[in-house]
Tab-separated table of C-alpha atoms in Angstrom:
chain	number	residue	atom	x	y	z
A	1435	MET	CA	-21.624	269.898	141.738
A	1436	THR	CA	-21.610	272.307	138.785
A	1437	ALA	CA	-25.315	272.989	139.286
A	1438	ALA	CA	-24.826	273.696	142.987
A	1439	VAL	CA	-21.996	276.165	142.382
A	1440	ALA	CA	-23.945	277.936	139.635
A	1441	GLY	CA	-26.967	278.147	141.901
A	1442	CYS	CA	-24.946	279.971	144.538
A	1443	ALA	CA	-23.768	282.480	141.941
A	1444	GLY	CA	-27.260	283.533	140.878
A	1445	PRO	CA	-30.233	282.480	138.783
A	1446	ALA	CA	-28.229	281.505	135.684
A	1447	THR	CA	-28.769	277.940	134.503
A	1448	ALA	CA	-25.700	275.705	134.833
A	1449	GLN	CA	-24.362	274.393	131.573
A	1450	GLU	CA	-24.455	270.635	131.344
A	1451	VAL	CA	-21.070	268.922	131.046
A	1452	THR	CA	-20.692	265.854	128.842
A	1453	LEU	CA	-17.812	263.492	129.534
A	1454	ARG	CA	-16.771	261.149	126.762
A	1455	LEU	CA	-15.267	257.807	127.744
A	1456	VAL	CA	-13.754	255.240	125.395
A	1457	ALA	CA	-13.601	251.792	127.005
A	1458	ALA	CA	-12.477	248.294	126.145
A	1459	GLU	CA	-14.770	245.311	125.682
A	1460	TYR	CA	-14.449	242.632	128.357
A	1461	GLY	CA	-17.537	240.620	127.512
A	1462	ASP	CA	-17.766	237.751	125.057
A	1463	SER	CA	-21.379	238.259	123.960
A	1464	ALA	CA	-24.085	240.896	123.805
A	1465	ALA	CA	-25.445	239.574	127.087
A	1466	ASN	CA	-22.360	240.555	129.092
A	1467	SER	CA	-20.961	243.369	126.981
A	1468	SER	CA	-19.005	246.046	128.800
A	1469	LYS	CA	-21.491	248.501	127.281
A	1470	LYS	CA	-24.169	247.089	129.574
A	1471	TYR	CA	-21.884	247.482	132.585
A	1472	TRP	CA	-21.061	251.095	131.772
A	1473	ASP	CA	-24.663	251.976	130.892
A	1474	ALA	CA	-25.850	250.759	134.308
A	1475	LEU	CA	-23.029	252.516	136.163
A	1476	VAL	CA	-23.520	255.783	134.271
A	1477	LYS	CA	-27.280	255.701	134.893
A	1478	LYS	CA	-26.657	255.547	138.643
A	1479	TYR	CA	-24.089	258.313	138.481
A	1480	GLU	CA	-26.153	260.678	136.372
A	1481	ALA	CA	-29.136	260.258	138.691
A	1482	ASP	CA	-27.124	261.922	141.468
A	1483	HIS	CA	-25.277	264.370	139.209
A	1484	PRO	CA	-27.891	266.092	137.025
A	1485	GLY	CA	-25.367	268.503	135.544
A	1486	VAL	CA	-23.161	265.755	134.106
A	1487	ARG	CA	-23.690	263.343	131.235
A	1488	VAL	CA	-21.302	260.496	130.441
A	1489	GLN	CA	-21.186	259.057	126.930
A	1490	VAL	CA	-19.414	255.706	126.658
A	1491	SER	CA	-18.119	254.080	123.478
A	1492	VAL	CA	-16.912	250.488	123.774
A	1493	TYR	CA	-14.515	248.852	121.305
A	1494	SER	CA	-12.909	245.435	121.117
A	1495	TRP	CA	-9.368	244.991	122.349
A	1496	ASN	CA	-8.333	244.613	118.719
A	1497	ASP	CA	-9.420	248.198	118.041
A	1498	VAL	CA	-9.653	250.275	121.204
A	1499	ASP	CA	-6.033	251.437	121.531
A	1500	ARG	CA	-5.891	252.365	117.861
A	1501	LYS	CA	-9.228	254.178	118.096
A	1502	VAL	CA	-8.028	256.386	120.947
A	1503	LYS	CA	-4.755	257.074	119.153
A	1504	GLU	CA	-6.673	258.223	116.063
A	1505	MET	CA	-8.979	260.445	118.127
A	1506	VAL	CA	-6.046	262.117	119.849
A	1507	ALA	CA	-4.181	262.602	116.551
A	1508	ALA	CA	-7.287	264.250	115.086
A	1509	GLY	CA	-7.484	266.707	117.981
A	1510	LYS	CA	-10.599	265.054	119.385
A	1511	ALA	CA	-9.304	263.305	122.485
A	1512	PRO	CA	-11.919	261.751	124.747
A	1513	ASP	CA	-12.145	262.947	128.329
A	1514	LEU	CA	-11.399	259.433	129.554
A	1515	ALA	CA	-9.898	256.337	127.991
A	1516	GLN	CA	-9.785	252.861	129.480
A	1517	ILE	CA	-7.207	251.056	127.341
A	1518	GLY	CA	-3.925	249.155	127.431
A	1519	ALA	CA	-1.229	251.841	127.739
A	1520	TYR	CA	-0.955	255.380	129.024
A	1521	ALA	CA	2.717	256.400	129.162
A	1522	ASP	CA	3.030	257.689	125.591
A	1523	TYR	CA	0.237	260.198	126.218
A	1524	ALA	CA	1.733	261.159	129.585
A	1525	ALA	CA	5.106	261.774	127.944
A	1526	ARG	CA	3.425	264.258	125.581
A	1527	ASN	CA	1.822	266.094	128.502
A	1528	GLN	CA	-1.670	265.194	127.342
A	1529	LEU	CA	-2.945	263.627	130.575
A	1530	TYR	CA	-4.016	264.900	133.941
A	1531	GLU	CA	-1.958	263.661	136.848
A	1532	THR	CA	-3.845	261.207	139.033
A	1533	GLY	CA	-3.384	263.557	141.990
A	1534	GLN	CA	-5.257	266.278	140.080
A	1535	LEU	CA	-8.311	264.055	139.750
A	1536	LEU	CA	-8.891	261.571	142.526
A	1537	SER	CA	-9.605	262.139	146.184
A	1538	ILE	CA	-6.787	261.114	148.505
A	1539	PRO	CA	-8.609	258.020	149.890
A	1540	VAL	CA	-9.209	256.699	146.368
A	1541	GLN	CA	-5.595	257.299	145.347
A	1542	ALA	CA	-4.337	255.537	148.464
A	1543	ASP	CA	-6.575	252.523	147.869
A	1544	PHE	CA	-4.846	251.338	144.682
A	1545	LEU	CA	-2.714	248.238	145.187
A	1546	PRO	CA	0.846	249.559	145.687
A	1547	GLN	CA	2.384	247.503	142.885
A	1548	LEU	CA	-0.204	248.719	140.379
A	1549	SER	CA	-0.070	252.292	141.627
A	1550	GLU	CA	3.694	252.330	141.102
A	1551	ALA	CA	3.301	250.939	137.587
A	1552	GLY	CA	1.030	253.871	136.751
A	1553	LYS	CA	3.857	256.395	137.088
A	1554	VAL	CA	6.061	258.140	134.549
A	1555	ARG	CA	9.086	259.907	136.036
A	1556	ARG	CA	7.620	259.258	139.505
A	1557	ILE	CA	4.350	261.032	138.715
A	1558	ALA	CA	1.136	258.987	138.503
A	1559	TYR	CA	-0.866	259.330	135.308
A	1560	GLY	CA	-2.240	255.835	134.749
A	1561	MET	CA	-4.983	254.518	137.017
A	1562	PRO	CA	-5.195	250.713	137.078
A	1563	PHE	CA	-8.653	249.557	136.061
A	1564	ALA	CA	-8.511	245.771	135.920
A	1565	ALA	CA	-5.831	243.208	136.642
A	1566	SER	CA	-5.167	239.540	136.078
A	1567	THR	CA	-2.469	236.944	136.455
A	1568	ARG	CA	-1.951	233.653	134.632
A	1569	VAL	CA	-2.036	229.953	135.439
A	1570	LEU	CA	-1.937	226.863	133.246
A	1571	PHE	CA	-5.421	225.506	132.521
A	1572	TYR	CA	-5.780	221.889	131.453
A	1573	ASN	CA	-8.735	219.744	130.384
A	1574	LYS	CA	-9.039	216.907	132.906
A	1575	LYS	CA	-11.069	214.699	130.599
A	1576	LEU	CA	-8.591	214.967	127.737
A	1577	PHE	CA	-5.691	214.339	130.103
A	1578	ALA	CA	-7.323	211.193	131.479
A	1579	GLU	CA	-8.181	209.866	128.020
A	1580	ALA	CA	-4.550	210.381	126.949
A	1581	GLY	CA	-3.279	208.530	130.022
A	1582	ILE	CA	-1.645	211.610	131.559
A	1583	THR	CA	-1.600	211.300	135.339
A	1584	ASP	CA	0.656	214.176	136.416
A	1585	THR	CA	0.383	217.845	135.540
A	1586	PRO	CA	3.406	219.478	133.872
A	1587	GLU	CA	5.996	221.312	135.942
A	1588	THR	CA	8.656	221.891	133.276
A	1589	TRP	CA	8.680	222.768	129.598
A	1590	ASN	CA	9.692	219.221	128.729
A	1591	ASP	CA	6.763	217.888	130.759
A	1592	LEU	CA	4.454	220.202	128.848
A	1593	ALA	CA	5.818	219.064	125.473
A	1594	GLU	CA	5.489	215.389	126.433
A	1595	ASP	CA	1.909	215.882	127.587
A	1596	ALA	CA	1.078	217.805	124.408
A	1597	ALA	CA	2.498	214.947	122.323
A	1598	ALA	CA	0.379	212.431	124.242
A	1599	LEU	CA	-2.722	214.545	123.678
A	1600	LYS	CA	-2.010	214.805	119.968
A	1601	ALA	CA	-1.500	211.046	119.715
A	1602	ASN	CA	-4.936	210.623	121.269
A	1603	GLY	CA	-6.574	212.846	118.674
A	1604	VAL	CA	-6.814	216.160	120.545
A	1605	LYS	CA	-7.286	218.967	118.041
A	1606	THR	CA	-5.136	221.522	119.867
A	1607	PRO	CA	-2.847	219.972	122.491
A	1608	PHE	CA	-1.477	223.366	123.562
A	1609	ALA	CA	-3.022	226.650	122.412
A	1610	LEU	CA	-0.418	229.355	121.756
A	1611	PRO	CA	-2.254	232.629	121.001
A	1612	LEU	CA	0.310	234.934	119.415
A	1613	GLY	CA	-2.276	236.715	117.282
A	1614	PRO	CA	-2.841	240.480	117.408
A	1615	GLU	CA	-5.343	240.534	120.279
A	1616	GLU	CA	-2.997	239.941	123.216
A	1617	ALA	CA	0.269	238.506	121.929
A	1618	GLN	CA	2.266	240.880	124.126
A	1619	ALA	CA	0.959	239.150	127.273
A	1620	GLU	CA	1.446	235.584	126.053
A	1621	THR	CA	4.928	236.530	124.902
A	1622	MET	CA	5.956	238.061	128.215
A	1623	GLN	CA	4.646	235.042	130.102
A	1624	TRP	CA	6.917	232.751	128.093
A	1625	LEU	CA	9.884	235.098	128.445
A	1626	LEU	CA	9.398	235.168	132.228
A	1627	SER	CA	9.066	231.398	132.451
A	1628	GLY	CA	12.293	231.144	130.486
A	1629	GLY	CA	14.129	233.302	133.013
A	1630	ALA	CA	14.166	236.730	131.360
A	1631	GLY	CA	11.608	239.258	130.103
A	1632	TYR	CA	11.194	242.359	127.983
A	1633	THR	CA	13.751	244.360	129.945
A	1634	ALA	CA	17.105	243.861	131.618
A	1635	ASP	CA	17.766	244.519	135.304
A	1636	ALA	CA	18.487	248.190	134.643
A	1637	GLY	CA	15.108	248.609	132.977
A	1638	SER	CA	16.306	248.927	129.383
A	1639	TYR	CA	14.750	246.796	126.665
A	1640	LYS	CA	16.439	243.449	126.053
A	1641	PHE	CA	14.229	241.540	123.612
A	1642	ASP	CA	17.142	239.798	121.942
A	1643	SER	CA	18.891	238.385	125.004
A	1644	ASP	CA	20.301	234.886	124.598
A	1645	THR	CA	17.719	233.629	127.100
A	1646	ASN	CA	14.784	235.072	125.159
A	1647	ILE	CA	16.105	233.676	121.889
A	1648	GLU	CA	16.406	230.246	123.511
A	1649	THR	CA	12.830	230.517	124.792
A	1650	PHE	CA	11.292	231.218	121.406
A	1651	THR	CA	13.544	228.723	119.681
A	1652	TRP	CA	12.234	226.077	122.089
A	1653	LEU	CA	8.637	227.095	121.396
A	1654	LYS	CA	9.175	226.826	117.665
A	1655	ASP	CA	11.171	223.576	117.699
A	1656	GLU	CA	9.371	221.657	120.438
A	1657	LEU	CA	5.769	222.787	120.148
A	1658	VAL	CA	4.917	224.555	116.902
A	1659	ASP	CA	7.072	222.594	114.436
A	1660	LYS	CA	5.881	219.321	115.976
A	1661	GLY	CA	2.256	220.204	115.354
A	1662	LEU	CA	1.352	220.506	119.031
A	1663	THR	CA	-0.261	223.954	118.853
A	1664	GLY	CA	-3.276	223.081	116.726
A	1665	PRO	CA	-4.549	223.798	113.227
A	1666	THR	CA	-4.419	227.601	113.513
A	1667	GLU	CA	-0.910	228.980	113.349
A	1668	PRO	CA	-0.009	230.945	116.498
A	1669	ALA	CA	0.378	234.227	114.576
A	1670	LYS	CA	-3.316	234.046	113.638
A	1671	LEU	CA	-4.685	232.694	116.907
A	1672	ASN	CA	-6.220	235.277	119.225
A	1673	ARG	CA	-6.632	234.729	122.933
A	1674	ALA	CA	-10.437	234.946	122.794
A	1675	ASP	CA	-10.554	232.258	120.094
A	1676	ALA	CA	-8.204	230.039	122.099
A	1677	PHE	CA	-10.403	230.426	125.167
A	1678	THR	CA	-13.518	229.596	123.157
A	1679	ALA	CA	-11.879	226.477	121.756
A	1680	PHE	CA	-10.996	225.426	125.310
A	1681	THR	CA	-14.628	225.793	126.355
A	1682	ARG	CA	-15.592	223.531	123.437
A	1683	GLY	CA	-13.281	220.837	124.763
A	1684	GLU	CA	-10.868	221.102	121.826
A	1685	VAL	CA	-7.791	222.328	123.726
A	1686	GLY	CA	-5.703	220.287	126.118
A	1687	MET	CA	-3.741	223.127	127.745
A	1688	LEU	CA	-3.272	226.872	127.576
A	1689	ASN	CA	-2.166	229.820	129.671
A	1690	GLY	CA	-5.291	231.474	131.027
A	1691	HIS	CA	-6.563	234.169	133.331
A	1692	PRO	CA	-9.625	234.153	135.622
A	1693	THR	CA	-12.170	234.924	132.898
A	1694	LEU	CA	-11.714	231.446	131.479
A	1695	MET	CA	-12.977	229.738	134.637
A	1696	LYS	CA	-16.567	230.878	134.307
A	1697	ALA	CA	-16.736	230.311	130.563
A	1698	ALA	CA	-15.367	226.768	130.844
A	1699	THR	CA	-17.646	225.909	133.758
A	1700	GLU	CA	-20.719	227.148	131.896
A	1701	GLN	CA	-19.865	224.817	129.003
A	1702	GLY	CA	-19.377	221.834	131.292
A	1703	VAL	CA	-15.613	221.562	130.802
A	1704	GLU	CA	-13.902	219.954	133.779
A	1705	PHE	CA	-10.583	221.720	134.127
A	1706	GLY	CA	-7.665	222.025	136.481
A	1707	MET	CA	-5.290	224.900	137.154
A	1708	VAL	CA	-1.616	224.641	138.092
A	1709	PRO	CA	1.326	227.060	138.239
A	1710	LEU	CA	2.885	227.767	134.885
A	1711	PRO	CA	5.770	225.465	133.976
A	1712	GLY	CA	9.238	226.919	133.593
A	1713	ARG	CA	12.366	225.795	131.816
A	1714	ASP	CA	13.454	223.427	134.598
A	1715	GLY	CA	10.591	223.702	137.102
A	1716	PRO	CA	7.678	225.993	137.938
A	1717	ALA	CA	8.167	229.450	136.443
A	1718	HIS	CA	10.214	231.643	138.775
A	1719	ALA	CA	8.134	234.705	137.865
A	1720	ASN	CA	4.586	235.146	136.709
A	1721	LEU	CA	2.884	237.736	134.564
A	1722	ALA	CA	0.504	240.367	135.851
A	1723	VAL	CA	-1.507	242.386	133.375
A	1724	ALA	CA	-3.241	245.648	134.191
A	1725	ASP	CA	-5.471	247.761	131.995
A	1726	TRP	CA	-5.425	251.495	132.503
A	1727	MET	CA	-7.753	254.427	132.915
A	1728	MET	CA	-6.463	257.867	131.913
A	1729	ALA	CA	-7.900	261.364	131.626
A	1730	PHE	CA	-7.032	263.747	128.803
A	1731	LYS	CA	-6.591	267.451	129.472
A	1732	GLN	CA	-7.771	268.680	126.070
A	1733	ASN	CA	-11.397	269.308	126.997
A	1734	GLY	CA	-10.853	270.502	130.550
A	1735	ASN	CA	-13.611	269.106	132.817
A	1736	ARG	CA	-11.055	268.150	135.463
A	1737	GLN	CA	-13.442	268.437	138.397
A	1738	GLU	CA	-16.214	266.448	136.708
A	1739	ILE	CA	-13.759	263.765	135.583
A	1740	GLY	CA	-12.353	263.416	139.090
A	1741	GLU	CA	-15.770	263.130	140.726
A	1742	PHE	CA	-16.863	260.505	138.207
A	1743	LEU	CA	-13.670	258.494	138.734
A	1744	ASP	CA	-14.106	258.571	142.512
A	1745	PHE	CA	-17.470	256.912	141.871
A	1746	VAL	CA	-15.994	254.391	139.406
A	1747	TYR	CA	-13.359	253.353	141.963
A	1748	SER	CA	-15.697	252.920	144.921
A	1749	GLU	CA	-15.301	249.494	146.530
A	1750	LYS	CA	-18.741	248.376	145.368
A	1751	ASN	CA	-18.164	249.307	141.744
A	1752	VAL	CA	-14.672	247.787	141.641
A	1753	LEU	CA	-16.049	244.550	143.085
A	1754	ASP	CA	-19.028	244.525	140.721
A	1755	PHE	CA	-16.801	244.890	137.667
A	1756	SER	CA	-14.230	242.352	138.876
A	1757	ARG	CA	-16.872	239.754	139.671
A	1758	GLN	CA	-18.796	240.289	136.470
A	1759	TYR	CA	-15.727	239.649	134.311
A	1760	ASP	CA	-13.745	237.363	136.654
A	1761	LEU	CA	-10.880	239.805	136.955
A	1762	LEU	CA	-8.807	240.886	139.933
A	1763	PRO	CA	-9.633	244.096	141.810
A	1764	VAL	CA	-7.120	246.919	141.564
A	1765	THR	CA	-7.837	248.377	145.008
A	1766	THR	CA	-6.799	247.128	148.421
A	1767	SER	CA	-10.282	247.403	149.896
A	1768	ALA	CA	-11.904	245.356	147.122
A	1769	SER	CA	-9.070	242.807	147.145
A	1770	GLU	CA	-9.420	242.243	150.878
A	1771	THR	CA	-13.176	241.824	150.542
A	1772	MET	CA	-12.773	239.355	147.703
A	1773	SER	CA	-10.062	237.378	149.514
A	1774	ALA	CA	-12.345	236.965	152.531
A	1775	SER	CA	-15.377	235.931	150.479
A	1776	GLU	CA	-16.134	232.224	150.082
A	1777	SER	CA	-17.994	232.958	146.860
A	1778	ASP	CA	-14.745	234.268	145.337
A	1779	ALA	CA	-12.585	231.348	146.483
A	1780	ASP	CA	-11.892	230.245	142.890
A	1781	LEU	CA	-9.904	233.430	142.374
A	1782	THR	CA	-7.553	232.740	145.267
A	1783	PRO	CA	-4.747	231.263	143.080
A	1784	PHE	CA	-4.750	234.433	140.981
A	1785	LEU	CA	-5.040	236.826	143.930
A	1786	ASP	CA	-2.139	235.092	145.683
A	1787	GLU	CA	0.125	235.577	142.671
A	1788	LEU	CA	-0.608	239.238	142.029
A	1789	PRO	CA	1.670	240.845	144.678
A	1790	GLN	CA	4.766	239.030	143.340
A	1791	ALA	CA	3.906	239.056	139.636
A	1792	GLU	CA	5.714	241.234	137.098
A	1793	LEU	CA	4.015	243.741	134.813
A	1794	PRO	CA	5.080	244.748	131.312
A	1795	PRO	CA	7.077	248.002	131.126
A	1796	VAL	CA	3.917	250.110	130.973
A	1797	GLY	CA	5.663	253.185	132.383
A	1798	LYS	CA	7.862	253.532	129.307
A	1799	LYS	CA	6.702	256.199	126.867
A	1800	SER	CA	7.413	253.737	124.047
A	1801	TRP	CA	5.355	250.861	125.447
A	1802	ALA	CA	2.217	251.462	123.360
A	1803	GLU	CA	4.266	251.416	120.145
A	1804	VAL	CA	6.395	248.477	121.257
A	1805	SER	CA	3.386	246.482	122.441
A	1806	ALA	CA	1.680	247.018	119.083
A	1807	ALA	CA	4.821	245.819	117.312
A	1808	VAL	CA	4.960	242.678	119.454
A	1809	LYS	CA	1.340	241.921	118.560
A	1810	GLU	CA	2.129	242.336	114.875
A	1811	ARG	CA	5.479	240.550	114.666
A	1812	ILE	CA	6.037	237.968	117.387
A	1813	GLY	CA	3.959	235.235	115.781
A	1814	LYS	CA	6.388	235.228	112.856
A	1815	ALA	CA	9.137	234.014	115.195
A	1816	VAL	CA	7.496	230.585	115.409
A	1817	SER	CA	6.048	230.406	111.890
A	1818	GLU	CA	7.093	227.700	109.468
A	1819	ASN	CA	10.018	229.673	108.078
A	1820	GLY	CA	10.382	231.919	111.102
A	1821	ASP	CA	13.631	232.948	112.717
A	1822	PRO	CA	13.236	233.704	116.443
A	1823	LYS	CA	16.601	235.455	116.655
A	1824	ALA	CA	15.836	237.752	113.723
A	1825	VAL	CA	12.338	238.637	114.942
A	1826	LEU	CA	13.533	239.424	118.472
A	1827	ALA	CA	16.447	241.459	117.128
A	1828	GLY	CA	14.024	243.466	114.998
A	1829	LEU	CA	11.806	244.127	117.996
A	1830	GLN	CA	14.832	245.187	120.032
A	1831	GLN	CA	15.862	247.670	117.371
A	1832	LEU	CA	12.348	249.098	117.170
A	1833	ALA	CA	12.005	249.296	120.965
A	1834	VAL	CA	15.258	251.189	121.441
A	1835	ALA	CA	14.391	253.604	118.646
A	1836	ALA	CA	10.907	254.189	120.054
A	1837	GLU	CA	12.193	254.814	123.570
A	1838	THR	CA	14.867	257.300	122.473
A	1839	ALA	CA	12.745	259.181	119.945
A	1840	ASP	CA	11.681	262.729	120.713
A	1841	ARG	CA	7.950	262.976	121.264
């Protein structure tokens, strides 16, 4: 596009534009690294856009949010970032609005629930990039060997099954990953299943509600303190490690998203999936997680960024990414195609839950800071000498301060 415009203006040679994208790693090995996905996509794009180059840096989920934060603080913001939170940058007026970038058909194609979650003060800044929901995975072989015939529907059922698995020698009856990789998601899932969440009805933070304290007290007393969560303490157990242990046949149960299906199948693990248990029955609300694409204004390049993103969000590319990493599409067109495809039937339980699932408070300017604090602190609530009430109260204090601070 730049070359064409320059050509109309005269013989001058168009200056090449380089877009820099920082992205998160979704793969679990070099063979399926997100770098390979982006390299292939960029190669196709650059072939049709000779005046544009796209440089992609991929970092693990342990590092990518921090890396972008450091780049922005140093005055070297990337053009694009595909990470876990966007609202803090939007609140500082550092991002382009979605409407300044994407064509109208692409904007309109985002799933309504995710599109709404990408707004700060009713203006869209965050573009959903990938989504997932959660179900309870269980190892059928380990269940049968432990004499468990019914899948759990309540917390007490889950604790009883975990005890039976432990008695039969299972290394990790229930994996509880509250380590720094994705503790904020595991935490919210438990808070929802307990009947509350991160926020109250009015939208303000409410970490330390009586219901949330009861939830984490139950986790500590009935699972962790009874040795039902395995040899690695929850504060040090990352989601990826828990998933890997499940694929080795060492875990009886855990909360999982679609990525785990393929990995477990490839390792020959026979598994089942059921709705997540709640306090007295199936959880009344489920967790949806979305990762976000955002565009920084610092370097300009608005037109080139928008054209590249229109390509990224084409139905084919959204489907390719979702299928490669067993995630849920973020656009209506790709979701409808996947729902109608027999080859994607395994994802139906997750697709069915997405419209009613609840997302973390990603539109709050404080969410990046609060999410990082949850990752760092929440595991201490269920540690040997942990105090759930004190940890949740500390998070509440931090969350309120972060949300009210001038930025």
